[in-house]
CSV table of C-alpha atoms and ligand atoms in Angstrom, one decimal:
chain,number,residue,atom,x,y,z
A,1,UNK,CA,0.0,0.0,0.0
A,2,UNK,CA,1.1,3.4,-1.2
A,3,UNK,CA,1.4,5.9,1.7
A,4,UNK,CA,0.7,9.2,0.7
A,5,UNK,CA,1.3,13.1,2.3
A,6,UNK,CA,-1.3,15.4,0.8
A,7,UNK,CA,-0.6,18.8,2.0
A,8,UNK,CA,-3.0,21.4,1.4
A,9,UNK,CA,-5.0,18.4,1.4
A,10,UNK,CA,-8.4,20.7,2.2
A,11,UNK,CA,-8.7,23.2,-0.3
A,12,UNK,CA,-9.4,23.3,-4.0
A,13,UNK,CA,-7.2,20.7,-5.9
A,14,UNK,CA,-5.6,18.9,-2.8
A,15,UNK,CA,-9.0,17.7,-2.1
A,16,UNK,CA,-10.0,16.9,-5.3
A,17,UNK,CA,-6.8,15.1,-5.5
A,18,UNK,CA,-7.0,12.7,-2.5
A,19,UNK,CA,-10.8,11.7,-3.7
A,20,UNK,CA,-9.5,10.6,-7.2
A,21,UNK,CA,-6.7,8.6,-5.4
A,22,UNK,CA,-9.2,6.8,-3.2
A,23,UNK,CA,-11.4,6.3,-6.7
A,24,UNK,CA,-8.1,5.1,-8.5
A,25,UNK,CA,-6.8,2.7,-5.3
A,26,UNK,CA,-9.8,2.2,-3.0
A,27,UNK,CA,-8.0,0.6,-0.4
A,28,UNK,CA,-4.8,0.1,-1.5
A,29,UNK,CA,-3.8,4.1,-0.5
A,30,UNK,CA,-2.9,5.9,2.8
A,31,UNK,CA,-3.5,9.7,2.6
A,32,UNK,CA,-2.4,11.9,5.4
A,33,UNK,CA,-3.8,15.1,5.0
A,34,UNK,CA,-1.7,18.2,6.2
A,35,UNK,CA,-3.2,21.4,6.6
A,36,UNK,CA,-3.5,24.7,8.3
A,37,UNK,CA,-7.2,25.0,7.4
A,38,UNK,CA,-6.7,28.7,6.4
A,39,UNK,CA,-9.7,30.4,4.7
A,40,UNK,CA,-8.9,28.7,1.8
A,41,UNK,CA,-8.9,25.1,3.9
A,42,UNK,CA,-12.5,23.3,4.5
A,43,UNK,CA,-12.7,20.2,5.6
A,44,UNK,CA,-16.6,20.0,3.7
A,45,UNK,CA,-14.5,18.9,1.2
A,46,UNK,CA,-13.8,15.8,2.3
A,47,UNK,CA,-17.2,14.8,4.3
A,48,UNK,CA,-17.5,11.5,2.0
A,49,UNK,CA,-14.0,10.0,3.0
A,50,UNK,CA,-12.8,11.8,6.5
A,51,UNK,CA,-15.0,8.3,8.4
A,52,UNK,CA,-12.2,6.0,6.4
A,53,UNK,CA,-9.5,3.8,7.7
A,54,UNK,CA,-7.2,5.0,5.3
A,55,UNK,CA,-7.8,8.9,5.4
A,56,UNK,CA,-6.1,11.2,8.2
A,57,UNK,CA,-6.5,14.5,8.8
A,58,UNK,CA,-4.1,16.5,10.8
A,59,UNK,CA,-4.1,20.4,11.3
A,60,UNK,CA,-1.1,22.1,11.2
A,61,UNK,CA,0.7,24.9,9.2
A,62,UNK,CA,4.0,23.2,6.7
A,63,UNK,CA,6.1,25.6,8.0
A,64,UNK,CA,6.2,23.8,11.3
A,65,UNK,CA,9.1,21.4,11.1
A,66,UNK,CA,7.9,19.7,14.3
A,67,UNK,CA,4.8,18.0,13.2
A,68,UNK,CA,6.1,17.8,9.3
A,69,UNK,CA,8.9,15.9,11.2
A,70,UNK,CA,6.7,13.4,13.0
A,71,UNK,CA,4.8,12.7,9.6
A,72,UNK,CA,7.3,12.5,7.0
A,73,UNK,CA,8.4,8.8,8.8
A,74,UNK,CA,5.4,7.2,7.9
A,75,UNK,CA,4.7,8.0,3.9
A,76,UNK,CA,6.3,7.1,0.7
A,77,UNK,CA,5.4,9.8,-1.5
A,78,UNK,CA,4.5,13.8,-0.6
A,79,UNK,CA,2.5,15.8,-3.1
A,80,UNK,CA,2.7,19.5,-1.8
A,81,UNK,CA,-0.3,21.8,-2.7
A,82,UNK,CA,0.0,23.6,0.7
A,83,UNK,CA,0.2,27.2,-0.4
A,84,UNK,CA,-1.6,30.9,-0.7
A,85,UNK,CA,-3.0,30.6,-4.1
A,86,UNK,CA,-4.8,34.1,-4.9
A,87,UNK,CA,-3.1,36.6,-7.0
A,88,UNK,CA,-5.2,39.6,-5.5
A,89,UNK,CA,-4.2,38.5,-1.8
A,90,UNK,CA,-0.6,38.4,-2.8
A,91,UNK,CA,-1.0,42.4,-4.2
A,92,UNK,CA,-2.2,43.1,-1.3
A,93,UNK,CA,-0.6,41.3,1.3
A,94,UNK,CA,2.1,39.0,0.0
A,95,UNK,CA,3.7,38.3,3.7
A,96,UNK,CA,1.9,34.8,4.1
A,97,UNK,CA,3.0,33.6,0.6
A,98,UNK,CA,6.5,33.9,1.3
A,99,UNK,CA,6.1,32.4,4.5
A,100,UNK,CA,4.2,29.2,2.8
A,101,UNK,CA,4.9,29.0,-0.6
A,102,UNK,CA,8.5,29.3,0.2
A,103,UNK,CA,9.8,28.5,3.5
A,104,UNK,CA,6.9,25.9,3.7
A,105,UNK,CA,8.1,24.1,0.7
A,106,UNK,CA,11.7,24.3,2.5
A,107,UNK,CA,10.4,22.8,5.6
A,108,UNK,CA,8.8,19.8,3.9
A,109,UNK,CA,12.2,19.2,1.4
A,110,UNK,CA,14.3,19.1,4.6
A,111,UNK,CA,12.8,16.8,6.3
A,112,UNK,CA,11.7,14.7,3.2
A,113,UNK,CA,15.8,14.2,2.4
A,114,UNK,CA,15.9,12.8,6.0
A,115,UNK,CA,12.9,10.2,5.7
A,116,UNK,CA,14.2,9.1,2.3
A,117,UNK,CA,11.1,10.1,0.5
A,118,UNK,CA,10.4,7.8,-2.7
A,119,UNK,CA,9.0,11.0,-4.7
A,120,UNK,CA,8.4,14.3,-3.7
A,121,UNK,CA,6.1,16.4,-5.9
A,122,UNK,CA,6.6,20.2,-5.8
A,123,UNK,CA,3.1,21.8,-7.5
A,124,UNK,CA,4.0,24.7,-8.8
A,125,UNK,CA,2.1,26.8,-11.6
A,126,UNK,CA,1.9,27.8,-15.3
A,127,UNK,CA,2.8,31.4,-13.8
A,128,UNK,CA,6.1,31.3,-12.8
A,129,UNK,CA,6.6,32.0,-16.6
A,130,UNK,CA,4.9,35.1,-16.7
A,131,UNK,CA,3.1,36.4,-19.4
A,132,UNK,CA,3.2,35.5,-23.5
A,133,UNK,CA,1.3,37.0,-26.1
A,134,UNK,CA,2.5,34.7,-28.8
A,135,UNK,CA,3.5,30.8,-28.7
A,136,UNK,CA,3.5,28.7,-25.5
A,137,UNK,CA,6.0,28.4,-22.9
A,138,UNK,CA,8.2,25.1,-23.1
A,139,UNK,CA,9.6,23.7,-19.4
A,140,UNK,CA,13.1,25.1,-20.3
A,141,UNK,CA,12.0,28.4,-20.8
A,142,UNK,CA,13.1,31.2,-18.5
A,143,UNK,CA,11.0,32.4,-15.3
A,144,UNK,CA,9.3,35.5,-15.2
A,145,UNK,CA,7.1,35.8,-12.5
A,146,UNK,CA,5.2,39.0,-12.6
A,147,UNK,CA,3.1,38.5,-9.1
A,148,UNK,CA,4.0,38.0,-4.8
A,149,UNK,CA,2.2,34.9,-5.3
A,150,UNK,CA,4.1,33.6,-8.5
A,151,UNK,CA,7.7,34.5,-7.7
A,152,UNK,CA,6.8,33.2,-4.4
A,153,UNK,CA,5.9,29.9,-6.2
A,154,UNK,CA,8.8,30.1,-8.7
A,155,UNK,CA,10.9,30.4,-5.7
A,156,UNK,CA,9.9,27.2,-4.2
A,157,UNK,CA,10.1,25.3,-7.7
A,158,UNK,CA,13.5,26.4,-8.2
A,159,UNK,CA,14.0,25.0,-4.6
A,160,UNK,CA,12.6,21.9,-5.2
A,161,UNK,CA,15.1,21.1,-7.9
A,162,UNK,CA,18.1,22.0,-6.4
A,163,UNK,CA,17.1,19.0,-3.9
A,164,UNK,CA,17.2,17.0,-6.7
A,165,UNK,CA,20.9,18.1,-7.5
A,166,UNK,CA,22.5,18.8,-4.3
A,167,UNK,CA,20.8,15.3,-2.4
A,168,UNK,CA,20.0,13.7,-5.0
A,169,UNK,CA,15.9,13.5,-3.8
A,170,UNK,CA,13.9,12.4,-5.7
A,171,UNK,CA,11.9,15.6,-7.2
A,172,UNK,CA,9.2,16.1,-9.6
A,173,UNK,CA,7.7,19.5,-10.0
A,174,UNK,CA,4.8,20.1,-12.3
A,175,UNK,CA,3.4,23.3,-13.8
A,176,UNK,CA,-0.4,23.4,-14.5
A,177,UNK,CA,-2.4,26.2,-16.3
A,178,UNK,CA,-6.0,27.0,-14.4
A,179,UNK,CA,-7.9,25.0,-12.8
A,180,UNK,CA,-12.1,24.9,-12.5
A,181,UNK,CA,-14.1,22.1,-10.6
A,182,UNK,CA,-15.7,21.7,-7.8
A,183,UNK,CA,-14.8,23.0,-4.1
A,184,UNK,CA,-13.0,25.6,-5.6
A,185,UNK,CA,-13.1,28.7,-3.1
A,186,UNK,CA,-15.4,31.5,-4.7
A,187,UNK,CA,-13.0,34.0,-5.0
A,188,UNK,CA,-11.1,32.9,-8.2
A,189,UNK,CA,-12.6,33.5,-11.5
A,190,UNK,CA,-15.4,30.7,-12.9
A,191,UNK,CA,-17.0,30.2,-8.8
A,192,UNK,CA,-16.7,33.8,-7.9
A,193,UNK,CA,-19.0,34.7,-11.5
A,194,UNK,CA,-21.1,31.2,-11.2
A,195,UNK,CA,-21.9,32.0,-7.4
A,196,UNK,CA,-22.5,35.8,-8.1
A,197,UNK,CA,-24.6,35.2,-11.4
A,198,UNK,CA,-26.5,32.3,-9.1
A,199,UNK,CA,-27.2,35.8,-6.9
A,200,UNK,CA,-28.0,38.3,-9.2
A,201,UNK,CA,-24.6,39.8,-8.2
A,202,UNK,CA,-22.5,42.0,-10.8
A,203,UNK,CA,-19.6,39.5,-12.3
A,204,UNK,CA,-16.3,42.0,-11.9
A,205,UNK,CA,-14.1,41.9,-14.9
A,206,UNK,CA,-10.7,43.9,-14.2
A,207,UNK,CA,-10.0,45.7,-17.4
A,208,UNK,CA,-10.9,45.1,-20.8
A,209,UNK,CA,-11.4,41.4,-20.2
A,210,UNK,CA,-9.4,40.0,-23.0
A,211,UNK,CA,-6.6,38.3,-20.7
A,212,UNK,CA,-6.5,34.2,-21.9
A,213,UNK,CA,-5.5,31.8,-19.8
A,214,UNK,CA,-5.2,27.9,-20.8
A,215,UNK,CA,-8.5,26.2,-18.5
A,216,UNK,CA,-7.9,22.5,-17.0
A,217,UNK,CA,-10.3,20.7,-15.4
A,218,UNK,CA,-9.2,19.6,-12.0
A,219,UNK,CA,-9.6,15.6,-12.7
A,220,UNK,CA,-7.2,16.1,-15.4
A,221,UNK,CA,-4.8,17.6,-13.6
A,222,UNK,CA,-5.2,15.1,-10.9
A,223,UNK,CA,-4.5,12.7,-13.2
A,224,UNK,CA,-1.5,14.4,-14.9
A,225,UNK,CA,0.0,14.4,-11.1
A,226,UNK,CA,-0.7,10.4,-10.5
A,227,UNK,CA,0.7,9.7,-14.0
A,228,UNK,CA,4.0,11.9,-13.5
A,229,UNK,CA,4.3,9.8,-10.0
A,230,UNK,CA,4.2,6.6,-11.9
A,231,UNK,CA,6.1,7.6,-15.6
A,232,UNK,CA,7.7,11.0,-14.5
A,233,UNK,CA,11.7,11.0,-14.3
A,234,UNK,CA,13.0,12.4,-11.3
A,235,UNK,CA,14.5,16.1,-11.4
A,236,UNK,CA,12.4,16.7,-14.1
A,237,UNK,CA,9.9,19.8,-14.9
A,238,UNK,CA,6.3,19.0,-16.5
A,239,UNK,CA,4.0,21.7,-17.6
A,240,UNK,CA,0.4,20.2,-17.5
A,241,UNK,CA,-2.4,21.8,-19.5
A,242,UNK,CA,-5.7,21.3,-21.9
A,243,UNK,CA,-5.0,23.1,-24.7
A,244,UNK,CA,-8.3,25.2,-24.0
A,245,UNK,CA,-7.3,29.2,-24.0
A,246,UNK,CA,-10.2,31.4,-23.4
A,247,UNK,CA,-10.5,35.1,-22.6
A,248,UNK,CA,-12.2,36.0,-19.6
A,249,UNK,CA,-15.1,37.3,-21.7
A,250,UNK,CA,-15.8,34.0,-23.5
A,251,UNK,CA,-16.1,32.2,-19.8
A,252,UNK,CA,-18.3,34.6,-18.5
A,253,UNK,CA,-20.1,35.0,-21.5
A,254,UNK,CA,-20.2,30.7,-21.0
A,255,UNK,CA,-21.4,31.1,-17.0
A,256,UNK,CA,-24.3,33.8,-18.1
A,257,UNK,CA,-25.6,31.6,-20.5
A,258,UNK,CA,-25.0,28.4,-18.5
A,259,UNK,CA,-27.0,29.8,-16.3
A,260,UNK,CA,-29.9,32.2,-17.9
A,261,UNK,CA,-28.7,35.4,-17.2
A,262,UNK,CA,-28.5,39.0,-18.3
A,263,UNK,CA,-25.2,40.6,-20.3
A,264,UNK,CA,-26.2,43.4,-17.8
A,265,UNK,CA,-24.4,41.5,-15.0
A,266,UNK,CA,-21.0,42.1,-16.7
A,267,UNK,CA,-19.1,45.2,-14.5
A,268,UNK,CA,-16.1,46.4,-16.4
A,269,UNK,CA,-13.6,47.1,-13.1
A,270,UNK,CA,-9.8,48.2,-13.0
A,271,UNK,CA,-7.2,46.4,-13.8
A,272,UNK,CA,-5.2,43.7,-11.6
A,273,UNK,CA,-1.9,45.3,-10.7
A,274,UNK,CA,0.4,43.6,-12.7
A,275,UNK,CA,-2.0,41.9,-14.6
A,276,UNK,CA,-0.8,39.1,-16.6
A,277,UNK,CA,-2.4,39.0,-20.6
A,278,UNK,CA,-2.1,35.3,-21.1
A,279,UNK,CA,-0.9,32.5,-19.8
A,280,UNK,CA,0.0,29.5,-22.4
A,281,UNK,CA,2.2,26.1,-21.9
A,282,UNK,CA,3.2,23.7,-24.5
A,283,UNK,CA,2.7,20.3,-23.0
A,284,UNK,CA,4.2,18.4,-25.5
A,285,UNK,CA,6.9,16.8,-22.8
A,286,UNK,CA,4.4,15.4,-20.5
A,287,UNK,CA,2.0,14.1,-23.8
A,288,UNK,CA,5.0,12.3,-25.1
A,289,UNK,CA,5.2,10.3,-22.1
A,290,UNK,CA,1.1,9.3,-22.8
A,291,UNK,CA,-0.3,11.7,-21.0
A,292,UNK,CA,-3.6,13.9,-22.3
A,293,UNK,CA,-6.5,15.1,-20.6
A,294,UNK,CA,-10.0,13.1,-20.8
A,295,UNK,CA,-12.4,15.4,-20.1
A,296,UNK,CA,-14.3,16.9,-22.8
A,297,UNK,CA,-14.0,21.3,-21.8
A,298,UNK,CA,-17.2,22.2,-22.7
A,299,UNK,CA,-19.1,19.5,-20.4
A,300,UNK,CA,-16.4,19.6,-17.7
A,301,UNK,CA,-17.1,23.4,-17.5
A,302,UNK,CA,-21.0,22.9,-17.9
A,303,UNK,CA,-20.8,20.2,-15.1
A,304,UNK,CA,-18.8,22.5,-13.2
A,305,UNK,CA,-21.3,25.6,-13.3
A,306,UNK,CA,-24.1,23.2,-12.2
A,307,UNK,CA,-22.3,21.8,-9.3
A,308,UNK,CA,-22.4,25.2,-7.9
A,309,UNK,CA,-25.8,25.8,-8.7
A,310,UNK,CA,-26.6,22.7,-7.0
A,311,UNK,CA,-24.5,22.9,-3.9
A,312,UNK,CA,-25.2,26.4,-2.6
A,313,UNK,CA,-25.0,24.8,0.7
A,314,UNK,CA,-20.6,24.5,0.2
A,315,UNK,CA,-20.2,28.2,-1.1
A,316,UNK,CA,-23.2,30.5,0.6
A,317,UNK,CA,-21.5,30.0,4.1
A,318,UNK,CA,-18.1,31.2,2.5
A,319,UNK,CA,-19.1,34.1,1.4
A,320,UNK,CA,-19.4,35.8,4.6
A,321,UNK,CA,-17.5,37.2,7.2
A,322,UNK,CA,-13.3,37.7,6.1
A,323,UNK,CA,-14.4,36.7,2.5
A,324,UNK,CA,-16.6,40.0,2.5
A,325,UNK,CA,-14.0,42.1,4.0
A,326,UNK,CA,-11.5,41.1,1.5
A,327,UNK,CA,-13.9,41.1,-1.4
A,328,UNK,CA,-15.2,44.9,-0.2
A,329,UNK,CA,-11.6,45.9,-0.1
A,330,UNK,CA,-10.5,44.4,-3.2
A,331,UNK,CA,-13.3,45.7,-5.4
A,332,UNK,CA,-13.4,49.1,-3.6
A,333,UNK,CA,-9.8,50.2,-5.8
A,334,UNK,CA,-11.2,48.1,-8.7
A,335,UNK,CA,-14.8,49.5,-9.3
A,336,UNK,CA,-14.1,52.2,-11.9
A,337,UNK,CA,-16.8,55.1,-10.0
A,338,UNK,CA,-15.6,58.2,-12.0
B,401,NAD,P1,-6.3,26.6,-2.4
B,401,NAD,O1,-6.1,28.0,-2.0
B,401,NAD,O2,-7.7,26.3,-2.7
B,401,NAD,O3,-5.9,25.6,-1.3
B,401,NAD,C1,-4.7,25.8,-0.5
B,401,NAD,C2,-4.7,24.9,0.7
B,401,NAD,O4,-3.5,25.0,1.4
B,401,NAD,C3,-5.8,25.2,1.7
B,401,NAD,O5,-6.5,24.1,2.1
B,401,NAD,C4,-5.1,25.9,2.8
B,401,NAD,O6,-5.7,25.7,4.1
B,401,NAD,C5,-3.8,25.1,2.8
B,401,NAD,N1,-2.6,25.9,3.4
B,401,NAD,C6,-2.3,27.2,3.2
B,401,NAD,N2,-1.2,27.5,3.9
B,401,NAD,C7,-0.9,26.4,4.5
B,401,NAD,C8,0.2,26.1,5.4
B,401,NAD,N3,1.1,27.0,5.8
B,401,NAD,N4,0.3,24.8,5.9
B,401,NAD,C9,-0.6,23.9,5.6
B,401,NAD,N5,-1.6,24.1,4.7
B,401,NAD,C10,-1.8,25.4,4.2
B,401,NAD,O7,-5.4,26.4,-3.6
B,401,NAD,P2,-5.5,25.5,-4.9
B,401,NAD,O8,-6.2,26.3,-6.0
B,401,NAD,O9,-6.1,24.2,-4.5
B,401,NAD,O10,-4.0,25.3,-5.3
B,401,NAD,C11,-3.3,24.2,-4.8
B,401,NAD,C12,-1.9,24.3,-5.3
B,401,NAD,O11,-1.9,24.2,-6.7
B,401,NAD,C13,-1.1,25.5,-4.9
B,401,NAD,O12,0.2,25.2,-4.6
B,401,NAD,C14,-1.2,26.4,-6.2
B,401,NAD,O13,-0.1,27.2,-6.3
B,401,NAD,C15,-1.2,25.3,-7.3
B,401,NAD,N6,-1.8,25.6,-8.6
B,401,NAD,C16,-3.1,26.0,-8.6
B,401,NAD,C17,-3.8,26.2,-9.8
B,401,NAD,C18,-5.2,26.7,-9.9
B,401,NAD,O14,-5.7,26.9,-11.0
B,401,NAD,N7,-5.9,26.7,-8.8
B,401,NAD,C19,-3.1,26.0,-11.0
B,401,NAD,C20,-1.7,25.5,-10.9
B,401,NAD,C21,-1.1,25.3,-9.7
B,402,DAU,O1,-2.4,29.7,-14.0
B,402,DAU,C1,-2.5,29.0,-12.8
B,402,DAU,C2,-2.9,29.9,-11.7
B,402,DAU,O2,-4.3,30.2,-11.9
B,402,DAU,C3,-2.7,29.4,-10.3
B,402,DAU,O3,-1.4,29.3,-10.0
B,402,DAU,C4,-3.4,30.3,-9.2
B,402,DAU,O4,-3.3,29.7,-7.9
B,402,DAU,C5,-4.8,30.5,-9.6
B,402,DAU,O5,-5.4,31.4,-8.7
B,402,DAU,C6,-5.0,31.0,-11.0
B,402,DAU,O6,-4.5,32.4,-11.1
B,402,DAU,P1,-5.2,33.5,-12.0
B,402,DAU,O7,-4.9,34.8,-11.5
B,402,DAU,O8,-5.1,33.2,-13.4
B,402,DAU,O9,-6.8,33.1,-11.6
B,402,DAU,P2,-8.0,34.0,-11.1
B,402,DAU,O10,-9.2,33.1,-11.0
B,402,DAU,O11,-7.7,34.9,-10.0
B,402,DAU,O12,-8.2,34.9,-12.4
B,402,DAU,C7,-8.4,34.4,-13.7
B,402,DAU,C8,-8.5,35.6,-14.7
B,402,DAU,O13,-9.8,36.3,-14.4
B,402,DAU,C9,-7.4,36.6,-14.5
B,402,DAU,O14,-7.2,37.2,-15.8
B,402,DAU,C10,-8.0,37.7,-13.6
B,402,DAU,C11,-9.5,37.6,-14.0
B,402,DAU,N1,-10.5,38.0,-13.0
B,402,DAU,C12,-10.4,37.4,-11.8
B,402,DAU,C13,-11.2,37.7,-10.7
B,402,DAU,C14,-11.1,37.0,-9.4
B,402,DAU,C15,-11.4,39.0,-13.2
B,402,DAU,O15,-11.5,39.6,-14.3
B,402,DAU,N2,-12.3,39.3,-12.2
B,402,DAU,C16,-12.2,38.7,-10.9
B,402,DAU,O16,-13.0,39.1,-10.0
C-alpha cells in the first residue's frame, strides 16, 4: 500500500486530489492530509472520506518542522499543494506567501531528504513563466514571474530542484495552467461569476477582459499528477495543461448563459496590478510520455457551473465574514466610479 502526504489536502485541488486517489486505489492508499485550514482550507470537502481507515487528517501549518517531522516517517510519497494561491491576496498582502509557498516548501524538502522520501512532488504553476502574447512556454524556458504569489511559487520550484541536484531527492515538479471544478473557493474567477450570477450579483471583470488563460479541469490535472508519479523522471519539470485558452469574456459569457442570465451582470472594473495578458504552456513533454486530458472542456465546464448551482449549501457560508471584507476591499480600488 502506497502511503501518501497530501498537503493542502483541504482546499481546491488537494481535495480533489485525494478523492481521485481513493477512486483510483480504493483501499490500496494511505492519505495523510496536512493542513492549516486557512480560509482557503475546508474540511466539507472531504465529508465522504474523513470516516475511512485509510484517510487522516491532521491540522497544522508546513512551516512547522515539528509535526512535518513526526509525519514525514510514515509515507512514501508527498504531493505539496500547501500554499496561498490568490493573485489579489498576494497584491495586497504577500507576507503569508512567502512564509508558505517558500519557507513551507523548504520545511517539507528538509525533512523529506531525512525520511528518504520515494518521490516528492513540488506543485507549482503555469505562472512562474509570466506572461506571453504569442506561442507557449516550453519547461526550459526562463521564469518570469510578474506577481507576490508567482515569484513566491517560482521560488519554491527552483528550490525543489536544487534537492534533486544537491541530495539527490527524488523531485518532480509540475506546472499546470487554471484549474475549475468543484470545491473551488469563490474568490477565483469561474466560482466567484457562477456564485454571483446564481445571486443576481454584478460578475467584476478587471480591465478590458481579453486576458487568456489555458483552463484544466481539476480531474485532469489530478491525473496528470498520479501519472507523472508513476512515468515521470525524477529532477524533471512538466507543464500540464488542456489546450483550451479562453478570454475571460468568452467564460463569462459561458457562465451567463449556462445559467440564464443577463449581459447586464458584466461590471467592467480596474485592472489587476500587474495583470498578466495570457498564460500558455506547450505540454508536448508530458504528452509524449502518454499523457492527455479526458475530459471533454465544454461539459467539464457545464458540469462545473451546475455543481455550484446545485450545492449552494458549500459556497453561501463562504461568502461571509473575512471573505466580505477582503472582497469589499479588493473591489473598492477596482470599481471604476468616475
Ligand atoms: P487553495 O487556496 O484552494 O488551497 C490551498 C490549501 O493549502 C488550503 O486548504 C489551505 O488551508 C492550505 N494551506 C495554506 N497555507 C498552509 C500552510 N502554511 N500549511 C498547511 N496548509 C496550508 O489552492 P488550490 O487552488 O487548490 O491550489 C493548490 C496548489 O496548486 C497551490 O500550490 C497552487 O499554487 C497550485 N496551482 C493552482 C492552480 C489553480 O488553478 N488553482 C493551477 C496551478 C497550480
Ligand atoms: O495559472 C495558474 C494559476 O491560476 C494558479 O497558479 C493560481 O493559484 C490560480 O489562482 C490561478 O491564477 P489566476 O490569477 O489566473 O486566476 P483568477 O481566477 O484569480 O483569475 C483568472 C482571470 O480572471 C485573470 O485574468 C483575472 C480575471 N479576474 C479574476 C477575478 C477574481 C477577473 O476579471 N475578475 C475577478 O473578479
Amino acid at each position: 500500500m502506497t502511503r501518501y502526504l497530501v498537503t493542502g489536502g483541504a482546499g481546491f485541488i488537494g481535495s480533489n486530489f485525494i478523492h481521485y486517489l481513493f477512486e483510483k486505489f480504493a483501499d490500496d492508499v494511505h492519505v495523510i492530509n496536512l493542513d492549516k485550514l486557512t480560509y482557503a482550507g475546508n474540511l466539507d470537502n472531504l465529508k465522504d472520506v474523513e470516516k475511512q481507515d485509510n484517510y487522516q487528517f491532521v491540522k497544522g501549518d508546513i512551516c512547522d518542522e515539528k509535526i512535518v517531522n513526526e509525519l514525514m516517517p510514515n509515507v512514501d510519497i508527498v504531493v505539496n499543494f500547501a500554499a496561498e494561491s490568490h493573485v489579489d491576496r498576494s497584491i495586497g498582502r504577500p507576507d503569508d506567501f512567502i512564509k508558505t509557498d517558500v519557507y513551507g516548501a523548504f520545511v517539507l524538502l528538509e525533512a523529506a531528504r531525512k525520511n528518504n522520501i520515494k518521490k516528492f512532488v513540488q506543485i507549482s504553476t503555469d505562472e512562474v513563466y509570466g506572461s506571453i502574447l504569442d506561442g507557449s512556454f516550453k519547461e526550459t524556458d526562463v521564469l518570469e514571474p510578474s506577481s507576490p504569489y508567482s515569484a513566491s511559487k517560482a521560488g519554491a520550484d527552483r528550490l525543489a530542484f536544487s534537492y534533486f541536484v544537491t541530495y539527490n531527492l527524488p523531485v518532480i515538479i509540475t506546472r499546470c495552467s487554471n484549474n475549475y471544478g468543484p470545491y473551488q473557493f469563490p474568490e477565483k474567477l469561474i466560482p466567484l461569476f457562477v456564485t454571483n450570477a446564481i445571486e443576481d450579483k454584478n460578475l467584476p471583470i478587471y480591465g478590458d477582459g481579453k486576458n487568456v488563460r489555458d483552463w484544466i479541469f481539476v480531474m485532469d490535472h489530478c491525473d496528470a499528477i498520479q501519472f507523472l508519479i508513476e512515468k515521470g523522471q525524477e529532477g524533471q519539470v512538466y507543464n500540464i495543461g488542456a489546450g483550451n485558452e479562453m478570454m475571460n469574456l468568452q467564460i463569462t459569457d459561458f457562465i451567463l448563459k449556462a445559467l440564464d442570465k443577463p449581459k447586464s451582470l458584466m461590471t467592467f472594473v480596474a485592472d489587476r496590478l500587474g495583470h498578466d495578458r495570457r498564460y500558455s504552456v506547450d505540454t508536448s513533454k508530458i504528452r509524449s510520455l502518454g499523457w492527455t486530458p479526458k475530459h471533454n472542456p465544454e461539459q467539464a465546464m457545464a458540469e462545473t457551473v451546475n455543481w455550484y448551482a446545485e450545492n449552494r449549501w458549500w459556497w453561501e457560508k463562504l461568502k461571509t465574514g473575512e471573505y466580505l471584507e477582503f472582497y469589499k476591499q479588493n473591489y473598492k480600488v477596482r470599481y471604476k466610479t468616475d
